[in-house]
PDB file of C-alpha atoms in Angstrom:
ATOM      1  CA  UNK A1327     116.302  98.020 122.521  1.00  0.00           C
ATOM      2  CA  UNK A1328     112.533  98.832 122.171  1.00  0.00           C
ATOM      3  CA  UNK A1329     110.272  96.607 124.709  1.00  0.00           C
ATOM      4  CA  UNK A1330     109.222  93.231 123.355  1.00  0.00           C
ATOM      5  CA  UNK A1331     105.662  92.237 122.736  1.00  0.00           C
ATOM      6  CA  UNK A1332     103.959  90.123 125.216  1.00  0.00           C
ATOM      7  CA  UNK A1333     102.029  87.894 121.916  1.00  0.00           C
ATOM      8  CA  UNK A1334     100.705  85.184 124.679  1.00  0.00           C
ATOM      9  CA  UNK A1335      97.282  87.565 124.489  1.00  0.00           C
ATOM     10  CA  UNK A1336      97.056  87.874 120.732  1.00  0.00           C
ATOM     11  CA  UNK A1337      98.079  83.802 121.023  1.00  0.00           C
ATOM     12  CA  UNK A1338      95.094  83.472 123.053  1.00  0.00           C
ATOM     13  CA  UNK A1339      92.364  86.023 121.415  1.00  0.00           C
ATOM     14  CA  UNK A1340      88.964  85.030 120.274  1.00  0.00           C
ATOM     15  CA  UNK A1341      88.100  86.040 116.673  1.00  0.00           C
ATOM     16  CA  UNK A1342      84.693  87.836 116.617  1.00  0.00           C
ATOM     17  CA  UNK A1343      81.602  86.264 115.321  1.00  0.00           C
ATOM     18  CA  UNK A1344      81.457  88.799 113.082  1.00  0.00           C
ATOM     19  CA  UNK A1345      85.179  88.202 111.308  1.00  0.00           C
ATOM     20  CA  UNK A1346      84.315  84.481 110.938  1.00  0.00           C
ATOM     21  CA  UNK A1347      84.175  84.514 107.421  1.00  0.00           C
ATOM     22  CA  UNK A1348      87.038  87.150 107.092  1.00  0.00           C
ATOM     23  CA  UNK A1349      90.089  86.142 104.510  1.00  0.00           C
ATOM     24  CA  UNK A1350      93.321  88.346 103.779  1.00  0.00           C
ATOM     25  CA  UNK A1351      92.073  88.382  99.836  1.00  0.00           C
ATOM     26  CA  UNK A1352      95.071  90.353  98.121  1.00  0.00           C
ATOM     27  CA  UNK A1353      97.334  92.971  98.407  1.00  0.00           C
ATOM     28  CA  UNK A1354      97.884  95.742  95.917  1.00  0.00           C
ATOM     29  CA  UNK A1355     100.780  96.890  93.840  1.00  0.00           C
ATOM     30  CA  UNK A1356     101.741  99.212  91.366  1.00  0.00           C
ATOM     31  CA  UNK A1357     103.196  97.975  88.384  1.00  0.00           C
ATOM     32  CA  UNK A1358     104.741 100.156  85.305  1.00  0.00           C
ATOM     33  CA  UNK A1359     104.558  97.323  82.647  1.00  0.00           C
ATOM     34  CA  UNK A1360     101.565  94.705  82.993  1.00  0.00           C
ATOM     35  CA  UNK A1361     103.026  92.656  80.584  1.00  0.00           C
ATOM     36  CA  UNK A1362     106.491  91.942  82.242  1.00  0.00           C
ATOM     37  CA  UNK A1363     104.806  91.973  85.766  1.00  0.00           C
ATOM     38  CA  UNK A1364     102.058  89.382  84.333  1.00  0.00           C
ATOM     39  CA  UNK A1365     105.169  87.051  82.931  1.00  0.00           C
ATOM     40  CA  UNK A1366     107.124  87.480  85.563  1.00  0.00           C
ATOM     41  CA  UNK A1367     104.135  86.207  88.548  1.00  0.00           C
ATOM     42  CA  UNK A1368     102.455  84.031  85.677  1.00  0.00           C
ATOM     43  CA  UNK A1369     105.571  82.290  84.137  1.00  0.00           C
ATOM     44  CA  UNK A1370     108.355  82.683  86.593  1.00  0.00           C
ATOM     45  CA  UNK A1371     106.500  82.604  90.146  1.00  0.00           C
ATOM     46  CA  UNK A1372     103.389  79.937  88.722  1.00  0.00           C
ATOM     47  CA  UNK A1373     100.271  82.043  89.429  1.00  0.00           C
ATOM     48  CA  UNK A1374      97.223  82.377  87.342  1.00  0.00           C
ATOM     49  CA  UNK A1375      95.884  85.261  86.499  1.00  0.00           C
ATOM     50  CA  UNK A1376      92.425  85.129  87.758  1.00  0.00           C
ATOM     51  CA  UNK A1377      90.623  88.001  86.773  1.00  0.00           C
ATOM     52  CA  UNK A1378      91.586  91.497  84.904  1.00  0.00           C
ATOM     53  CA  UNK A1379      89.538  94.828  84.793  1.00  0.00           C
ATOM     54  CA  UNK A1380      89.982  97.571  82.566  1.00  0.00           C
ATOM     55  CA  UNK A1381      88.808 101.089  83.360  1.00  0.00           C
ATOM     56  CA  UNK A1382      89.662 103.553  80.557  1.00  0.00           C
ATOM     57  CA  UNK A1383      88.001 106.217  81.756  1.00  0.00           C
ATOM     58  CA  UNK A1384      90.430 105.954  84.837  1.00  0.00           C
ATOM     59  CA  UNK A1385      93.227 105.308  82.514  1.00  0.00           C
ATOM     60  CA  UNK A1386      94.042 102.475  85.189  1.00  0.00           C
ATOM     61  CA  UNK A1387      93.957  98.340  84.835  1.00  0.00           C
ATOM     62  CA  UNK A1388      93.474  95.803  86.907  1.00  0.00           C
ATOM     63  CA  UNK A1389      95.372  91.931  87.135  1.00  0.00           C
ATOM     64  CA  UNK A1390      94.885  89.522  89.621  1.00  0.00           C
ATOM     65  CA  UNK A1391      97.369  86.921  90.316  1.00  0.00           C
ATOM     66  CA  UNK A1392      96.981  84.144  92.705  1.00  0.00           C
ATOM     67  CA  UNK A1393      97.996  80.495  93.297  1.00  0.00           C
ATOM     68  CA  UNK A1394      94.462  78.487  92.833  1.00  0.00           C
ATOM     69  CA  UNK A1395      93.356  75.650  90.837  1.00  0.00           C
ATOM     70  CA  UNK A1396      93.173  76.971  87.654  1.00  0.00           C
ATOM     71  CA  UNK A1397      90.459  74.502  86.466  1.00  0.00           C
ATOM     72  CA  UNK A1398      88.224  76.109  88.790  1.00  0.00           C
ATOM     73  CA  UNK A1399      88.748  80.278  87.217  1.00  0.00           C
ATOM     74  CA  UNK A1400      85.421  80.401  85.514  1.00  0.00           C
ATOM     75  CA  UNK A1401      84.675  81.877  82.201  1.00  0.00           C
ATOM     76  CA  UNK A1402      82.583  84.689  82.640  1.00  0.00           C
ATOM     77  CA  UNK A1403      83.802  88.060  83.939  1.00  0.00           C
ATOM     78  CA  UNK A1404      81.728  88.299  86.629  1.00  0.00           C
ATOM     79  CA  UNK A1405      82.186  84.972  87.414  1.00  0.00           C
ATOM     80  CA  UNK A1406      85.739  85.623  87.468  1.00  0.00           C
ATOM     81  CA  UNK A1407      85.405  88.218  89.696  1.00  0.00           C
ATOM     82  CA  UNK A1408      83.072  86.644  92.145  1.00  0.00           C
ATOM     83  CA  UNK A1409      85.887  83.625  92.277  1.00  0.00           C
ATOM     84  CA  UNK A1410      88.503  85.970  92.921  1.00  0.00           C
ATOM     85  CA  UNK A1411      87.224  87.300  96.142  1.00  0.00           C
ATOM     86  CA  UNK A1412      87.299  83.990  97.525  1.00  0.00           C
ATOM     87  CA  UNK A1413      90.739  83.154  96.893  1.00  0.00           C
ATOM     88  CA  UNK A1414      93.350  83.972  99.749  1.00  0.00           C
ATOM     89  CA  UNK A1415      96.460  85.816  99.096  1.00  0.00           C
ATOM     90  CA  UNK A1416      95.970  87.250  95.347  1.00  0.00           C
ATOM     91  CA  UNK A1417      98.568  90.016  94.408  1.00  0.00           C
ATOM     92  CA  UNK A1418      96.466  93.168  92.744  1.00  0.00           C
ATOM     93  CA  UNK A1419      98.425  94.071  90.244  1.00  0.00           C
ATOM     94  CA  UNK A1420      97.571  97.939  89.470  1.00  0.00           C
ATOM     95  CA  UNK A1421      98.459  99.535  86.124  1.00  0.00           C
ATOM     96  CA  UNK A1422      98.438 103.491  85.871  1.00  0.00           C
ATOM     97  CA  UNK A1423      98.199 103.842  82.362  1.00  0.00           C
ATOM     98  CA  UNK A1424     101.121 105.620  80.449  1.00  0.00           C
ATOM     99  CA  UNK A1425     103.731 104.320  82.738  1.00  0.00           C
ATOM    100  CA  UNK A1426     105.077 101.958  80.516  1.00  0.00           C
ATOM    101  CA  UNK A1427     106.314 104.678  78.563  1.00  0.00           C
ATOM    102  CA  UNK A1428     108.427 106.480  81.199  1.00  0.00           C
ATOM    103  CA  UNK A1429     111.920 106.161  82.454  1.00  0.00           C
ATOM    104  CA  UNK A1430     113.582 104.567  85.424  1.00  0.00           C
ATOM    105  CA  UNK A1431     111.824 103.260  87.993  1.00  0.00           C
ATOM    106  CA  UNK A1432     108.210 104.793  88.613  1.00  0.00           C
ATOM    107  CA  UNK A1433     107.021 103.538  92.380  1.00  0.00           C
ATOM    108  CA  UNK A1434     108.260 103.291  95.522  1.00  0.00           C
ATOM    109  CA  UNK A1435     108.679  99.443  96.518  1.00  0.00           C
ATOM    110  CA  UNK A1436     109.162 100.769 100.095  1.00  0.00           C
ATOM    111  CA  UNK A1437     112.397  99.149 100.834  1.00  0.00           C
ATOM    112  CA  UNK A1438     113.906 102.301 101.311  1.00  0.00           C
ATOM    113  CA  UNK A1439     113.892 103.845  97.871  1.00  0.00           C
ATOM    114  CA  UNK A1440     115.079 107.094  97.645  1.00  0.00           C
ATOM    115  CA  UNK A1441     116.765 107.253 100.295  1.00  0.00           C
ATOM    116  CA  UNK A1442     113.748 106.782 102.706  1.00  0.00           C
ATOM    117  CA  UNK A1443     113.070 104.507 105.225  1.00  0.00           C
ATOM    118  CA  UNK A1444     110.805 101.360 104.053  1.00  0.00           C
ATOM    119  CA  UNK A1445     107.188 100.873 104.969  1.00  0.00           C
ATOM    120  CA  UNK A1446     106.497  98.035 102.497  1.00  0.00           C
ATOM    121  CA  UNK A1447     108.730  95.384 102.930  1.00  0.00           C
ATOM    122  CA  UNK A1448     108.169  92.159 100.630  1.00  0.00           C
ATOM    123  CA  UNK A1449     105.664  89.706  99.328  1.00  0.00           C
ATOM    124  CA  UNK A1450     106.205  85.849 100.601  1.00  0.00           C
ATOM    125  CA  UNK A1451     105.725  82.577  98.689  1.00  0.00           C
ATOM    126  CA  UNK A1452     106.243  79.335 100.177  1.00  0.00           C
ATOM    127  CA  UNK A1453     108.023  76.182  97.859  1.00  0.00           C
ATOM    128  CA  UNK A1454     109.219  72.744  98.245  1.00  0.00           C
ATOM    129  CA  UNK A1455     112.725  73.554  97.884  1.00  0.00           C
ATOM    130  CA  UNK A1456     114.170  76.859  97.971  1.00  0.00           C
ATOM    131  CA  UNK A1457     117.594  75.744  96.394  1.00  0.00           C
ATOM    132  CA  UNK A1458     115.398  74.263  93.231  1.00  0.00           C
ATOM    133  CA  UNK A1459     113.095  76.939  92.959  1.00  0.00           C
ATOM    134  CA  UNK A1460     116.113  79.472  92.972  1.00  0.00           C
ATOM    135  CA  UNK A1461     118.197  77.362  90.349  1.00  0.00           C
ATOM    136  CA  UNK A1462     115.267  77.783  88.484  1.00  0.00           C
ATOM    137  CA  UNK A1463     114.439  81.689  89.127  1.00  0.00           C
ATOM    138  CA  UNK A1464     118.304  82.356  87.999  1.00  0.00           C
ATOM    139  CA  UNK A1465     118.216  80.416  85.145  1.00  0.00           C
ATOM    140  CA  UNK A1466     115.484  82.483  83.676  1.00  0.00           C
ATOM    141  CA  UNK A1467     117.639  85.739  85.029  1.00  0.00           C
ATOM    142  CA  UNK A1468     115.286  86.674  87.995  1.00  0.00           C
ATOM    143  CA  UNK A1469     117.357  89.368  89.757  1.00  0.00           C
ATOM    144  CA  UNK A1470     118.080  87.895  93.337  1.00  0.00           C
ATOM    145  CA  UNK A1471     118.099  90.406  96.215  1.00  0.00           C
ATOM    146  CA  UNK A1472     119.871  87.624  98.558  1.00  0.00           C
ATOM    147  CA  UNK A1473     120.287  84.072  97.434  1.00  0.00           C
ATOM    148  CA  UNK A1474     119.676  81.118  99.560  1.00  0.00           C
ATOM    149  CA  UNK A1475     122.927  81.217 101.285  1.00  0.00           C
ATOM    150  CA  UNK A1476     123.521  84.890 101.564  1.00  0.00           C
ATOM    151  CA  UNK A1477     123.190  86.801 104.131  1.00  0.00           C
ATOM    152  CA  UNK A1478     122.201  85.658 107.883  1.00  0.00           C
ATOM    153  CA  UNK A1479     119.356  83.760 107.593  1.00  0.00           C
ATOM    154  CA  UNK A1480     120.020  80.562 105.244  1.00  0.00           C
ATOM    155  CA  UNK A1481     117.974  78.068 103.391  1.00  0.00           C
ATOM    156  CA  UNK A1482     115.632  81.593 102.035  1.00  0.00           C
ATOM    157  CA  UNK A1483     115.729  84.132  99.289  1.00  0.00           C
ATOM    158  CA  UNK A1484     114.856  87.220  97.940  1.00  0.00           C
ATOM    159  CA  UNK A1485     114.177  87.839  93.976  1.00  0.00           C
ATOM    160  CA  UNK A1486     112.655  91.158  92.534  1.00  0.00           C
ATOM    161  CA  UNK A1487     109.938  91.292  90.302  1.00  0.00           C
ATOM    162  CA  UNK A1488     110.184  93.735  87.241  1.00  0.00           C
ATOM    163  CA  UNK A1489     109.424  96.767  89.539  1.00  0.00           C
ATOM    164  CA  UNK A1490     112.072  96.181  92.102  1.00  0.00           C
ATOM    165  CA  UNK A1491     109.401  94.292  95.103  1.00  0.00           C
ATOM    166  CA  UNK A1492     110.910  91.694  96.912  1.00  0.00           C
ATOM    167  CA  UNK A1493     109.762  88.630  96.637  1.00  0.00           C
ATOM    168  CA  UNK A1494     110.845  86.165  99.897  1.00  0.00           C
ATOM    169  CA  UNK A1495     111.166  82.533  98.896  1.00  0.00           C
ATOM    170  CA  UNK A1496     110.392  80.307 101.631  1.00  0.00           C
ATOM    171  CA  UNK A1497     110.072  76.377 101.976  1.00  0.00           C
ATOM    172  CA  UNK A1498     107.123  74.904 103.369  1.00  0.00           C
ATOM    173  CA  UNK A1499     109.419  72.697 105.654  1.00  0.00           C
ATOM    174  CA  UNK A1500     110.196  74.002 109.185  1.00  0.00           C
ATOM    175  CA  UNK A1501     112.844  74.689 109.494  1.00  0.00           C
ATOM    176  CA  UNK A1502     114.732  74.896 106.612  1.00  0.00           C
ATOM    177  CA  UNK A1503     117.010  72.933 105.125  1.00  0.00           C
ATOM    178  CA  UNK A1504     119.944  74.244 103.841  1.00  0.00           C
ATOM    179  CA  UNK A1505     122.403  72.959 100.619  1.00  0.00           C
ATOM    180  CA  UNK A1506     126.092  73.582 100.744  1.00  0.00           C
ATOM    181  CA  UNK A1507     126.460  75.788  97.609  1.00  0.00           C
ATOM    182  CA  UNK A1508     123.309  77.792  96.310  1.00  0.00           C
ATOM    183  CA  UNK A1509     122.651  78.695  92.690  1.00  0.00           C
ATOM    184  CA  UNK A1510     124.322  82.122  92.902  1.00  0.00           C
ATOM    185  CA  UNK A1511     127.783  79.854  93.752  1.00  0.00           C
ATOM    186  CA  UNK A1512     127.506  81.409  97.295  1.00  0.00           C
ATOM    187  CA  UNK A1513     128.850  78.636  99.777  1.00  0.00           C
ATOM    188  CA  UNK A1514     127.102  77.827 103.318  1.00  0.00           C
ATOM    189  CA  UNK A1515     129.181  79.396 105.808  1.00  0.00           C
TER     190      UNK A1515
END
């Protein structure tokens, strides 16, 4: 077994003056249909798309998702862009253009595709109830990567979006509470 981290000193570590007004903004992925990847973060997970740029002479687009009030998304463009640096933990979803059109799967999730070992390894949301949020997720034929109950770790899931990333469903609670039967029938052990 590899040695352990000793986290007391990262526990204990003073953020730098000049980090202060640092936020983890988004993270980027690749998408090969912005439509289906917009319904499926929009409409399934409950985001709001809070700003999308277009650059055809790229041949790329832009979407950013992100849970926020969504009275407060300006109007403007630039205002919409200017809001969506400040909010924490947007998804950047990144359209090469002309990938809609091709076959099978186009990126790497990085949960060993291919045959190689992962680097990427999921997104995480946090809900009120996993079991509920699941129930809902399969009713609207989300593809689950581990249900609620599978697996060694209960009371969380994992659903893919359209391109195969996994998405971890987690409940705010700590720790998490479990139900004896999950929505994929799969019975607490």
């Amino acid at each position: 077994m590899a040695d352990l981290v000793d986290v007391n000193a990262y526990y204990n570590t003073t953020q730098p003056d000049e980090c202060r007004d640092f936020i983890m903004q988004q993270t980027m992925i690749r998408v090969k249909d912005p439509r289906r990847s917009l319904d499926f973060y929009c409409k399934v997970l409950g985001m709001h798309l809070i700003h999308a740029k277009h650059f055809p002479q790229w041949k790329f687009s832009l979407y950013f998702v992100g849970y926020c009030n969504k009275s407060c998304i300006p109007e403007g463009d630039e205002e919409k862009a200017r809001f969506c640096r400040t909010v924490p933990g947007c998804i950047e979803l990144t359209h090469n253009h002309g990938t809609e059109t091709q076959e099978g799967q186009v990126y790497n999730t990085g949960n060993s595709d291919g045959g190689i070992q992962g680097g990427f390894g999921h997104i995480g949301i946090t809900v009120p109830d996993v079991y509920a949020a699941c129930e809902r997720f399969h009713k609207l034929g989300v593809e689950f990567k581990k249900s609620p109950n599978g697996g060694g770790m209960k009371g969380l899931a994992f659903v893919k979006d359209p391109d195969g990333y996994w998405i971890e469903i987690l409940t705010i609670r700590y720790p998490s509470v479990t139900q004896k039967v999950d929505c994929l029938g799969v019975e607490l052990e």
